[in-house]
């Protein structure tokens, strides 16, 4: 009997605070970068794009993205690389006043 290896793919999780505005289930999809992963999510949730990204495609100030527990380095192009088991968390950023 041959056992096929399970194909692993990155998973995108949108925080509940953002889901109040645009309900989005956790999504597992093939993606090489954060930009690829978010583009895949935007295919089924296009309203989420305007909430997360500005008109240049960069993360808005009120949004933070973490890959495997580390804040993304490239907030403008979202070119941070993903591994096959990466976890991408999208949350509202805290701001002081």
mmCIF file of the C-alpha atoms, coordinates in Angstrom:
data_MODEL
# 
_entry.id   MODEL 
# 
loop_
_atom_site.group_PDB 
_atom_site.id 
_atom_site.type_symbol 
_atom_site.label_atom_id 
_atom_site.label_alt_id 
_atom_site.label_comp_id 
_atom_site.label_asym_id 
_atom_site.label_entity_id 
_atom_site.label_seq_id 
_atom_site.pdbx_PDB_ins_code 
_atom_site.Cartn_x 
_atom_site.Cartn_y 
_atom_site.Cartn_z 
_atom_site.occupancy 
_atom_site.B_iso_or_equiv 
_atom_site.pdbx_formal_charge 
_atom_site.auth_seq_id 
_atom_site.auth_comp_id 
_atom_site.auth_asym_id 
_atom_site.auth_atom_id 
_atom_site.pdbx_PDB_model_num 
ATOM 1  C CA . UNK A 1 1  ? 0.000   0.000  0.000  1.00 0.00 ? 1  UNK A CA 1 
ATOM 2  C CA . UNK A 1 2  ? 1.359   3.389  -0.990 1.00 0.00 ? 2  UNK A CA 1 
ATOM 3  C CA . UNK A 1 3  ? 0.772   6.319  1.331  1.00 0.00 ? 3  UNK A CA 1 
ATOM 4  C CA . UNK A 1 4  ? 0.552   9.636  -0.443 1.00 0.00 ? 4  UNK A CA 1 
ATOM 5  C CA . UNK A 1 5  ? 2.187   12.553 1.285  1.00 0.00 ? 5  UNK A CA 1 
ATOM 6  C CA . UNK A 1 6  ? -0.235  15.252 2.350  1.00 0.00 ? 6  UNK A CA 1 
ATOM 7  C CA . UNK A 1 7  ? 0.435   18.457 0.431  1.00 0.00 ? 7  UNK A CA 1 
ATOM 8  C CA . UNK A 1 8  ? 0.949   21.314 2.862  1.00 0.00 ? 8  UNK A CA 1 
ATOM 9  C CA . UNK A 1 9  ? 0.011   24.865 1.998  1.00 0.00 ? 9  UNK A CA 1 
ATOM 10 C CA . UNK A 1 10 ? 0.169   28.197 3.811  1.00 0.00 ? 10 UNK A CA 1 
ATOM 11 C CA . UNK A 1 11 ? -2.871  29.185 5.866  1.00 0.00 ? 11 UNK A CA 1 
ATOM 12 C CA . UNK A 1 12 ? -4.270  32.723 6.164  1.00 0.00 ? 12 UNK A CA 1 
ATOM 13 C CA . UNK A 1 13 ? -6.129  33.655 9.347  1.00 0.00 ? 13 UNK A CA 1 
ATOM 14 C CA . UNK A 1 14 ? -7.989  36.969 9.579  1.00 0.00 ? 14 UNK A CA 1 
ATOM 15 C CA . UNK A 1 15 ? -8.474  38.246 13.147 1.00 0.00 ? 15 UNK A CA 1 
ATOM 16 C CA . UNK A 1 16 ? -12.030 38.540 14.526 1.00 0.00 ? 16 UNK A CA 1 
ATOM 17 C CA . UNK A 1 17 ? -11.731 42.346 14.827 1.00 0.00 ? 17 UNK A CA 1 
ATOM 18 C CA . UNK A 1 18 ? -11.319 42.552 11.036 1.00 0.00 ? 18 UNK A CA 1 
ATOM 19 C CA . UNK A 1 19 ? -13.959 39.921 10.404 1.00 0.00 ? 19 UNK A CA 1 
ATOM 20 C CA . UNK A 1 20 ? -16.525 42.248 11.989 1.00 0.00 ? 20 UNK A CA 1 
ATOM 21 C CA . UNK A 1 21 ? -16.102 44.327 8.818  1.00 0.00 ? 21 UNK A CA 1 
ATOM 22 C CA . UNK A 1 22 ? -15.532 41.528 6.279  1.00 0.00 ? 22 UNK A CA 1 
ATOM 23 C CA . UNK A 1 23 ? -16.303 37.969 7.437  1.00 0.00 ? 23 UNK A CA 1 
ATOM 24 C CA . UNK A 1 24 ? -13.488 35.759 6.132  1.00 0.00 ? 24 UNK A CA 1 
ATOM 25 C CA . UNK A 1 25 ? -12.935 32.089 6.953  1.00 0.00 ? 25 UNK A CA 1 
ATOM 26 C CA . UNK A 1 26 ? -9.439  30.713 7.505  1.00 0.00 ? 26 UNK A CA 1 
ATOM 27 C CA . UNK A 1 27 ? -8.025  29.940 4.070  1.00 0.00 ? 27 UNK A CA 1 
ATOM 28 C CA . UNK A 1 28 ? -5.414  27.380 3.034  1.00 0.00 ? 28 UNK A CA 1 
ATOM 29 C CA . UNK A 1 29 ? -4.002  27.947 -0.433 1.00 0.00 ? 29 UNK A CA 1 
ATOM 30 C CA . UNK A 1 30 ? -0.836  27.617 -2.506 1.00 0.00 ? 30 UNK A CA 1 
ATOM 31 C CA . UNK A 1 31 ? 1.240   30.804 -2.220 1.00 0.00 ? 31 UNK A CA 1 
ATOM 32 C CA . UNK A 1 32 ? 4.926   31.699 -2.393 1.00 0.00 ? 32 UNK A CA 1 
ATOM 33 C CA . UNK A 1 33 ? 4.640   35.181 -0.826 1.00 0.00 ? 33 UNK A CA 1 
ATOM 34 C CA . UNK A 1 34 ? 2.334   37.128 1.456  1.00 0.00 ? 34 UNK A CA 1 
ATOM 35 C CA . UNK A 1 35 ? 1.106   39.046 -1.614 1.00 0.00 ? 35 UNK A CA 1 
ATOM 36 C CA . UNK A 1 36 ? 0.180   35.755 -3.324 1.00 0.00 ? 36 UNK A CA 1 
ATOM 37 C CA . UNK A 1 37 ? -1.667  34.511 -0.245 1.00 0.00 ? 37 UNK A CA 1 
ATOM 38 C CA . UNK A 1 38 ? -3.666  37.706 0.202  1.00 0.00 ? 38 UNK A CA 1 
ATOM 39 C CA . UNK A 1 39 ? -4.476  37.824 -3.533 1.00 0.00 ? 39 UNK A CA 1 
ATOM 40 C CA . UNK A 1 40 ? -5.959  34.344 -3.174 1.00 0.00 ? 40 UNK A CA 1 
ATOM 41 C CA . UNK A 1 41 ? -8.108  35.445 -0.239 1.00 0.00 ? 41 UNK A CA 1 
ATOM 42 C CA . UNK A 1 42 ? -9.223  38.576 -2.124 1.00 0.00 ? 42 UNK A CA 1 
ATOM 43 C CA . UNK A 1 43 ? -10.562 36.364 -4.930 1.00 0.00 ? 43 UNK A CA 1 
ATOM 44 C CA . UNK A 1 44 ? -13.376 35.209 -2.652 1.00 0.00 ? 44 UNK A CA 1 
ATOM 45 C CA . UNK A 1 45 ? -13.506 38.296 -0.399 1.00 0.00 ? 45 UNK A CA 1 
ATOM 46 C CA . UNK A 1 46 ? -12.829 41.322 -2.677 1.00 0.00 ? 46 UNK A CA 1 
ATOM 47 C CA . UNK A 1 47 ? -14.100 43.816 -0.059 1.00 0.00 ? 47 UNK A CA 1 
ATOM 48 C CA . UNK A 1 48 ? -11.241 42.765 2.218  1.00 0.00 ? 48 UNK A CA 1 
ATOM 49 C CA . UNK A 1 49 ? -8.669  44.259 -0.190 1.00 0.00 ? 49 UNK A CA 1 
ATOM 50 C CA . UNK A 1 50 ? -9.771  47.860 0.424  1.00 0.00 ? 50 UNK A CA 1 
ATOM 51 C CA . UNK A 1 51 ? -9.819  47.272 4.168  1.00 0.00 ? 51 UNK A CA 1 
ATOM 52 C CA . UNK A 1 52 ? -6.272  45.831 4.304  1.00 0.00 ? 52 UNK A CA 1 
ATOM 53 C CA . UNK A 1 53 ? -4.434  47.562 1.444  1.00 0.00 ? 53 UNK A CA 1 
ATOM 54 C CA . UNK A 1 54 ? -4.130  51.163 0.268  1.00 0.00 ? 54 UNK A CA 1 
ATOM 55 C CA . UNK A 1 55 ? -4.503  52.213 -3.372 1.00 0.00 ? 55 UNK A CA 1 
ATOM 56 C CA . UNK A 1 56 ? -0.814  51.373 -3.985 1.00 0.00 ? 56 UNK A CA 1 
ATOM 57 C CA . UNK A 1 57 ? -1.232  47.806 -2.685 1.00 0.00 ? 57 UNK A CA 1 
ATOM 58 C CA . UNK A 1 58 ? 0.676   48.403 0.563  1.00 0.00 ? 58 UNK A CA 1 
ATOM 59 C CA . UNK A 1 59 ? -0.645  47.464 3.995  1.00 0.00 ? 59 UNK A CA 1 
ATOM 60 C CA . UNK A 1 60 ? -2.697  50.170 5.640  1.00 0.00 ? 60 UNK A CA 1 
ATOM 61 C CA . UNK A 1 61 ? -1.339  51.594 8.903  1.00 0.00 ? 61 UNK A CA 1 
ATOM 62 C CA . UNK A 1 62 ? -4.076  49.950 10.974 1.00 0.00 ? 62 UNK A CA 1 
ATOM 63 C CA . UNK A 1 63 ? -3.171  46.467 9.714  1.00 0.00 ? 63 UNK A CA 1 
ATOM 64 C CA . UNK A 1 64 ? -0.385  44.142 10.872 1.00 0.00 ? 64 UNK A CA 1 
ATOM 65 C CA . UNK A 1 65 ? 0.559   40.855 9.208  1.00 0.00 ? 65 UNK A CA 1 
ATOM 66 C CA . UNK A 1 66 ? 2.605   38.126 10.855 1.00 0.00 ? 66 UNK A CA 1 
ATOM 67 C CA . UNK A 1 67 ? 4.163   35.109 9.160  1.00 0.00 ? 67 UNK A CA 1 
ATOM 68 C CA . UNK A 1 68 ? 5.033   32.289 11.514 1.00 0.00 ? 68 UNK A CA 1 
ATOM 69 C CA . UNK A 1 69 ? 4.962   34.724 14.443 1.00 0.00 ? 69 UNK A CA 1 
ATOM 70 C CA . UNK A 1 70 ? 7.182   37.393 12.839 1.00 0.00 ? 70 UNK A CA 1 
ATOM 71 C CA . UNK A 1 71 ? 5.931   40.750 11.537 1.00 0.00 ? 71 UNK A CA 1 
ATOM 72 C CA . UNK A 1 72 ? 6.263   41.040 7.768  1.00 0.00 ? 72 UNK A CA 1 
ATOM 73 C CA . UNK A 1 73 ? 9.277   43.057 6.687  1.00 0.00 ? 73 UNK A CA 1 
ATOM 74 C CA . UNK A 1 74 ? 7.935   44.280 3.363  1.00 0.00 ? 74 UNK A CA 1 
ATOM 75 C CA . UNK A 1 75 ? 4.732   46.182 4.096  1.00 0.00 ? 75 UNK A CA 1 
ATOM 76 C CA . UNK A 1 76 ? 4.784   47.825 0.670  1.00 0.00 ? 76 UNK A CA 1 
ATOM 77 C CA . UNK A 1 77 ? 5.122   44.889 -1.759 1.00 0.00 ? 77 UNK A CA 1 
ATOM 78 C CA . UNK A 1 78 ? 4.319   42.042 0.670  1.00 0.00 ? 78 UNK A CA 1 
ATOM 79 C CA . UNK A 1 79 ? 7.154   40.012 -0.816 1.00 0.00 ? 79 UNK A CA 1 
ATOM 80 C CA . UNK A 1 80 ? 7.944   38.068 2.381  1.00 0.00 ? 80 UNK A CA 1 
ATOM 81 C CA . UNK A 1 81 ? 8.424   34.414 1.440  1.00 0.00 ? 81 UNK A CA 1 
ATOM 82 C CA . UNK A 1 82 ? 6.164   31.642 2.689  1.00 0.00 ? 82 UNK A CA 1 
ATOM 83 C CA . UNK A 1 83 ? 6.943   28.020 3.395  1.00 0.00 ? 83 UNK A CA 1 
ATOM 84 C CA . UNK A 1 84 ? 4.521   25.171 2.769  1.00 0.00 ? 84 UNK A CA 1 
ATOM 85 C CA . UNK A 1 85 ? 3.389   25.224 6.402  1.00 0.00 ? 85 UNK A CA 1 
ATOM 86 C CA . UNK A 1 86 ? 3.438   28.990 7.005  1.00 0.00 ? 86 UNK A CA 1 
ATOM 87 C CA . UNK A 1 87 ? 0.724   30.593 9.093  1.00 0.00 ? 87 UNK A CA 1 
ATOM 88 C CA . UNK A 1 88 ? -0.209  34.130 8.047  1.00 0.00 ? 88 UNK A CA 1 
ATOM 89 C CA . UNK A 1 89 ? -2.114  36.155 10.658 1.00 0.00 ? 89 UNK A CA 1 
ATOM 90 C CA . UNK A 1 90 ? -3.768  39.434 9.692  1.00 0.00 ? 90 UNK A CA 1 
ATOM 91 C CA . UNK A 1 91 ? -4.705  41.642 12.638 1.00 0.00 ? 91 UNK A CA 1 
ATOM 92 C CA . UNK A 1 92 ? -5.578  45.223 13.433 1.00 0.00 ? 92 UNK A CA 1 
ATOM 93 C CA . UNK A 1 93 ? -2.500  47.120 14.553 1.00 0.00 ? 93 UNK A CA 1 
ATOM 94 C CA . UNK A 1 94 ? -2.619  48.876 17.883 1.00 0.00 ? 94 UNK A CA 1 
ATOM 95 C CA . UNK A 1 95 ? -2.020  52.585 17.888 1.00 0.00 ? 95 UNK A CA 1 
ATOM 96 C CA . UNK A 1 96 ? -1.410  54.968 20.755 1.00 0.00 ? 96 UNK A CA 1 
ATOM 97 C CA . UNK A 1 97 ? -2.830  58.385 21.198 1.00 0.00 ? 97 UNK A CA 1 
# 
